[in-house]
PDB file of C-alpha atoms in Angstrom:
ATOM      1  CA  MET A   1     -49.173 -30.568 -27.067  1.00 71.00           C
ATOM      2  CA  SER A   2     -47.623 -33.472 -25.222  1.00 76.00           C
ATOM      3  CA  ARG A   3     -44.679 -33.955 -22.870  1.00 76.00           C
ATOM      4  CA  ASP A   4     -43.961 -37.398 -24.312  1.00 70.00           C
ATOM      5  CA  PRO A   5     -41.227 -36.344 -26.772  1.00 68.00           C
ATOM      6  CA  TYR A   6     -39.209 -35.022 -23.798  1.00 73.00           C
ATOM      7  CA  ARG A   7     -39.609 -38.082 -21.587  1.00 83.00           C
ATOM      8  CA  THR A   8     -38.019 -41.505 -21.814  1.00 86.00           C
ATOM      9  CA  PRO A   9     -38.017 -44.633 -19.671  1.00 92.00           C
ATOM     10  CA  MET A  10     -35.020 -44.917 -17.311  1.00 91.00           C
ATOM     11  CA  GLN A  11     -32.017 -45.924 -19.382  1.00 90.00           C
ATOM     12  CA  TRP A  12     -30.307 -48.596 -17.271  1.00 92.00           C
ATOM     13  CA  ASP A  13     -28.036 -50.209 -19.871  1.00 93.00           C
ATOM     14  CA  SER A  14     -27.524 -50.730 -23.612  1.00 93.00           C
ATOM     15  CA  SER A  15     -29.769 -53.799 -23.870  1.00 94.00           C
ATOM     16  CA  THR A  16     -33.191 -53.896 -25.522  1.00 94.00           C
ATOM     17  CA  ASN A  17     -35.484 -51.157 -24.250  1.00 94.00           C
ATOM     18  CA  ALA A  18     -32.477 -49.740 -22.322  1.00 94.00           C
ATOM     19  CA  GLY A  19     -32.951 -52.442 -19.671  1.00 95.00           C
ATOM     20  CA  PHE A  20     -36.142 -50.713 -18.532  1.00 94.00           C
ATOM     21  CA  SER A  21     -38.505 -53.558 -19.355  1.00 94.00           C
ATOM     22  CA  PRO A  22     -38.631 -56.780 -21.380  1.00 94.00           C
ATOM     23  CA  PHE A  23     -41.681 -55.277 -23.074  1.00 94.00           C
ATOM     24  CA  THR A  24     -41.750 -52.279 -25.383  1.00 92.00           C
ATOM     25  CA  PRO A  25     -42.670 -49.272 -23.212  1.00 91.00           C
ATOM     26  CA  TRP A  26     -45.488 -46.989 -24.320  1.00 88.00           C
ATOM     27  CA  ILE A  27     -43.099 -44.003 -24.282  1.00 90.00           C
ATOM     28  CA  PRO A  28     -40.212 -44.669 -26.675  1.00 90.00           C
ATOM     29  CA  VAL A  29     -36.690 -45.145 -25.367  1.00 92.00           C
ATOM     30  CA  ALA A  30     -34.396 -42.275 -26.370  1.00 90.00           C
ATOM     31  CA  SER A  31     -32.191 -42.956 -29.381  1.00 90.00           C
ATOM     32  CA  ASN A  32     -28.990 -42.369 -27.370  1.00 89.00           C
ATOM     33  CA  TYR A  33     -29.657 -45.143 -24.815  1.00 91.00           C
ATOM     34  CA  ILE A  34     -26.676 -47.242 -25.964  1.00 91.00           C
ATOM     35  CA  THR A  35     -24.146 -44.735 -24.590  1.00 86.00           C
ATOM     36  CA  ASN A  36     -26.308 -42.596 -22.319  1.00 84.00           C
ATOM     37  CA  ASN A  37     -27.298 -44.992 -19.542  1.00 85.00           C
ATOM     38  CA  VAL A  38     -26.508 -45.853 -15.933  1.00 84.00           C
ATOM     39  CA  GLN A  39     -24.239 -48.791 -16.788  1.00 86.00           C
ATOM     40  CA  HIS A  40     -22.145 -46.641 -19.140  1.00 81.00           C
ATOM     41  CA  SER A  41     -21.897 -43.843 -16.588  1.00 74.00           C
ATOM     42  CA  GLN A  42     -20.398 -46.257 -14.042  1.00 72.00           C
ATOM     43  CA  ALA A  43     -17.816 -47.722 -16.432  1.00 68.00           C
ATOM     44  CA  TYR A  44     -14.089 -47.505 -15.782  1.00 61.00           C
ATOM     45  CA  HIS A  45     -12.250 -44.628 -17.467  1.00 58.00           C
ATOM     46  CA  ASN A  46     -15.441 -42.629 -17.738  1.00 60.00           C
ATOM     47  CA  ASP A  47     -14.713 -39.839 -15.252  1.00 66.00           C
ATOM     48  CA  TYR A  48     -17.301 -37.317 -16.379  1.00 72.00           C
ATOM     49  CA  THR A  49     -20.944 -38.238 -16.659  1.00 73.00           C
ATOM     50  CA  ILE A  50     -24.211 -36.491 -15.937  1.00 73.00           C
ATOM     51  CA  MET A  51     -24.578 -38.854 -12.969  1.00 74.00           C
ATOM     52  CA  SER A  52     -21.184 -37.849 -11.548  1.00 79.00           C
ATOM     53  CA  ALA A  53     -22.089 -34.172 -12.013  1.00 84.00           C
ATOM     54  CA  TYR A  54     -25.335 -34.692 -10.066  1.00 84.00           C
ATOM     55  CA  LYS A  55     -23.472 -36.545  -7.311  1.00 86.00           C
ATOM     56  CA  ASN A  56     -20.962 -33.705  -7.023  1.00 89.00           C
ATOM     57  CA  LEU A  57     -23.720 -31.106  -6.856  1.00 92.00           C
ATOM     58  CA  ILE A  58     -25.631 -33.126  -4.244  1.00 94.00           C
ATOM     59  CA  GLU A  59     -22.460 -33.238  -2.096  1.00 93.00           C
ATOM     60  CA  LEU A  60     -22.121 -29.465  -2.415  1.00 95.00           C
ATOM     61  CA  GLN A  61     -25.775 -29.026  -1.490  1.00 95.00           C
ATOM     62  CA  GLU A  62     -24.950 -30.425   1.962  1.00 95.00           C
ATOM     63  CA  LYS A  63     -22.395 -27.685   2.722  1.00 96.00           C
ATOM     64  CA  GLU A  64     -23.421 -25.132   5.353  1.00 97.00           C
ATOM     65  CA  SER A  65     -22.656 -22.118   3.163  1.00 96.00           C
ATOM     66  CA  ILE A  66     -24.816 -23.485   0.352  1.00 95.00           C
ATOM     67  CA  GLN A  67     -27.688 -24.213   2.733  1.00 96.00           C
ATOM     68  CA  PHE A  68     -27.576 -21.152   4.988  1.00 96.00           C
ATOM     69  CA  GLY A  69     -25.137 -18.656   3.507  1.00 96.00           C
ATOM     70  CA  LYS A  70     -25.580 -15.080   2.468  1.00 97.00           C
ATOM     71  CA  THR A  71     -25.800 -14.734  -1.317  1.00 96.00           C
ATOM     72  CA  THR A  72     -24.393 -12.090  -3.622  1.00 95.00           C
ATOM     73  CA  VAL A  73     -25.294 -12.245  -7.324  1.00 96.00           C
ATOM     74  CA  SER A  74     -23.862 -10.108 -10.112  1.00 94.00           C
ATOM     75  CA  VAL A  75     -22.636 -10.038 -13.699  1.00 92.00           C
ATOM     76  CA  LEU A  76     -19.160  -8.942 -14.718  1.00 84.00           C
ATOM     77  CA  ASP A  77     -18.947  -5.253 -15.559  1.00 82.00           C
ATOM     78  CA  ASN A  78     -17.005  -5.930 -18.749  1.00 82.00           C
ATOM     79  CA  ASN A  79     -19.002  -9.008 -19.852  1.00 86.00           C
ATOM     80  CA  GLN A  80     -22.733  -9.210 -19.155  1.00 90.00           C
ATOM     81  CA  ASP A  81     -22.742 -12.870 -20.295  1.00 94.00           C
ATOM     82  CA  VAL A  82     -20.773 -14.002 -17.221  1.00 94.00           C
ATOM     83  CA  LEU A  83     -23.006 -14.395 -14.192  1.00 95.00           C
ATOM     84  CA  TRP A  84     -21.364 -15.030 -10.819  1.00 96.00           C
ATOM     85  CA  MET A  85     -22.566 -15.493  -7.284  1.00 97.00           C
ATOM     86  CA  THR A  86     -21.017 -16.063  -3.886  1.00 97.00           C
ATOM     87  CA  ARG A  87     -22.571 -17.905  -1.002  1.00 97.00           C
ATOM     88  CA  ARG A  88     -21.059 -17.955   2.477  1.00 97.00           C
ATOM     89  CA  ALA A  89     -22.216 -18.769   5.990  1.00 97.00           C
ATOM     90  CA  GLU A  90     -20.256 -17.233   8.859  1.00 96.00           C
ATOM     91  CA  GLY A  91     -17.514 -19.599  10.051  1.00 96.00           C
ATOM     92  CA  PHE A  92     -17.641 -21.908   7.023  1.00 97.00           C
ATOM     93  CA  PRO A  93     -15.886 -21.988   3.642  1.00 97.00           C
ATOM     94  CA  GLY A  94     -17.641 -19.946   0.984  1.00 97.00           C
ATOM     95  CA  PHE A  95     -18.341 -20.691  -2.662  1.00 98.00           C
ATOM     96  CA  LEU A  96     -17.999 -18.739  -5.892  1.00 97.00           C
ATOM     97  CA  VAL A  97     -20.250 -19.943  -8.735  1.00 97.00           C
ATOM     98  CA  VAL A  98     -19.350 -18.712 -12.236  1.00 96.00           C
ATOM     99  CA  MET A  99     -21.606 -19.235 -15.262  1.00 96.00           C
ATOM    100  CA  ASN A 100     -20.675 -18.234 -18.800  1.00 96.00           C
ATOM    101  CA  LEU A 101     -24.003 -17.821 -20.573  1.00 95.00           C
ATOM    102  CA  GLY A 102     -22.409 -16.344 -23.684  1.00 94.00           C
ATOM    103  CA  SER A 103     -20.830 -17.685 -26.860  1.00 95.00           C
ATOM    104  CA  ASN A 104     -17.199 -16.778 -26.147  1.00 94.00           C
ATOM    105  CA  SER A 105     -14.598 -17.858 -23.599  1.00 94.00           C
ATOM    106  CA  PHE A 106     -13.766 -15.315 -20.944  1.00 92.00           C
ATOM    107  CA  SER A 107     -11.196 -14.783 -18.183  1.00 93.00           C
ATOM    108  CA  SER A 108     -11.432 -12.783 -14.967  1.00 92.00           C
ATOM    109  CA  ASN A 109      -9.967 -12.737 -11.470  1.00 92.00           C
ATOM    110  CA  PHE A 110     -13.428 -11.854 -10.067  1.00 92.00           C
ATOM    111  CA  ALA A 111     -12.068  -9.005  -7.942  1.00 90.00           C
ATOM    112  CA  ASP A 112     -15.629  -7.619  -7.675  1.00 88.00           C
ATOM    113  CA  ALA A 113     -16.665 -10.792  -5.832  1.00 91.00           C
ATOM    114  CA  ASN A 114     -14.683  -9.581  -2.802  1.00 91.00           C
ATOM    115  CA  ILE A 115     -13.369 -13.048  -1.911  1.00 95.00           C
ATOM    116  CA  PRO A 116      -9.916 -14.226  -0.808  1.00 95.00           C
ATOM    117  CA  SER A 117      -7.448 -14.697  -3.668  1.00 95.00           C
ATOM    118  CA  LYS A 118      -6.883 -18.413  -2.917  1.00 96.00           C
ATOM    119  CA  VAL A 119      -9.643 -20.653  -4.309  1.00 97.00           C
ATOM    120  CA  MET A 120     -10.040 -24.361  -5.072  1.00 96.00           C
ATOM    121  CA  GLN A 121     -12.231 -25.593  -7.914  1.00 95.00           C
ATOM    122  CA  VAL A 122     -14.829 -28.082  -6.622  1.00 95.00           C
ATOM    123  CA  PHE A 123     -17.103 -28.411  -9.668  1.00 94.00           C
ATOM    124  CA  HIS A 124     -16.837 -28.037 -13.429  1.00 92.00           C
ATOM    125  CA  SER A 125     -19.918 -28.629 -15.567  1.00 90.00           C
ATOM    126  CA  HIS A 126     -17.823 -30.443 -18.164  1.00 85.00           C
ATOM    127  CA  GLY A 127     -15.743 -32.550 -15.777  1.00 80.00           C
ATOM    128  CA  LYS A 128     -12.433 -30.677 -16.039  1.00 80.00           C
ATOM    129  CA  ASN A 129     -11.727 -30.008 -12.356  1.00 79.00           C
ATOM    130  CA  ILE A 130      -8.453 -28.355 -11.434  1.00 80.00           C
ATOM    131  CA  GLU A 131      -7.034 -30.288  -8.488  1.00 79.00           C
ATOM    132  CA  GLU A 132      -4.827 -27.563  -7.044  1.00 87.00           C
ATOM    133  CA  GLU A 133      -5.301 -24.279  -5.224  1.00 93.00           C
ATOM    134  CA  MET A 134      -5.503 -21.257  -7.509  1.00 94.00           C
ATOM    135  CA  ASP A 135      -4.258 -17.777  -6.628  1.00 95.00           C
ATOM    136  CA  LEU A 136      -6.495 -15.171  -8.269  1.00 95.00           C
ATOM    137  CA  SER A 137      -4.018 -12.413  -7.442  1.00 94.00           C
ATOM    138  CA  LYS A 138      -1.611 -14.033  -9.939  1.00 94.00           C
ATOM    139  CA  ARG A 139      -3.916 -15.621 -12.531  1.00 92.00           C
ATOM    140  CA  SER A 140      -7.474 -15.402 -13.774  1.00 93.00           C
ATOM    141  CA  ILE A 141     -10.224 -17.966 -14.063  1.00 93.00           C
ATOM    142  CA  SER A 142     -10.930 -18.869 -17.677  1.00 92.00           C
ATOM    143  CA  ILE A 143     -14.403 -20.147 -18.463  1.00 93.00           C
ATOM    144  CA  ASP A 144     -15.639 -21.509 -21.776  1.00 94.00           C
ATOM    145  CA  PRO A 145     -19.081 -20.735 -23.226  1.00 95.00           C
ATOM    146  CA  LYS A 146     -22.019 -22.536 -21.576  1.00 94.00           C
ATOM    147  CA  HIS A 147     -19.799 -23.826 -18.734  1.00 94.00           C
ATOM    148  CA  VAL A 148     -20.306 -23.559 -14.985  1.00 95.00           C
ATOM    149  CA  HIS A 149     -17.514 -23.601 -12.394  1.00 95.00           C
ATOM    150  CA  ILE A 150     -17.756 -23.645  -8.608  1.00 96.00           C
ATOM    151  CA  TYR A 151     -14.839 -22.626  -6.387  1.00 96.00           C
ATOM    152  CA  LYS A 152     -14.425 -22.981  -2.625  1.00 97.00           C
ATOM    153  CA  PHE A 153     -12.645 -20.324  -0.571  1.00 97.00           C
ATOM    154  CA  ASP A 154     -11.886 -19.831   3.135  1.00 94.00           C
TER     155      ASP A 154
END
């Protein structure tokens, strides 16, 4: 029983030992270090990376509603695999977080969330942000399996 198989030295670039050290580290470098490293994540034309996802989530963490808001958590009545939550502090924009924990895509307008119909997507776990305001009274949110979306509302 060891944690070592789940750990790896920091993968800085695609050079020997992932740029971590000129010497072979005692914990092996992960086999995907050539494409999964800091240098690759900062390359041009590489819009979605784990690093960019973390940066986006850290920015959201600073929002007043995320820090101090009232939280409501539920699952959709017609699909127990879709977990959603709202978080809102009085006087600040609120957030709707939608997680599809199932194996199938699903669509909903999240009427049970009791939020305004106009929302703006601010995070997508797979980097496919929609850059325009969405009107949930006219269309639904579609979420693929194992994806997470976050929407801002006023």
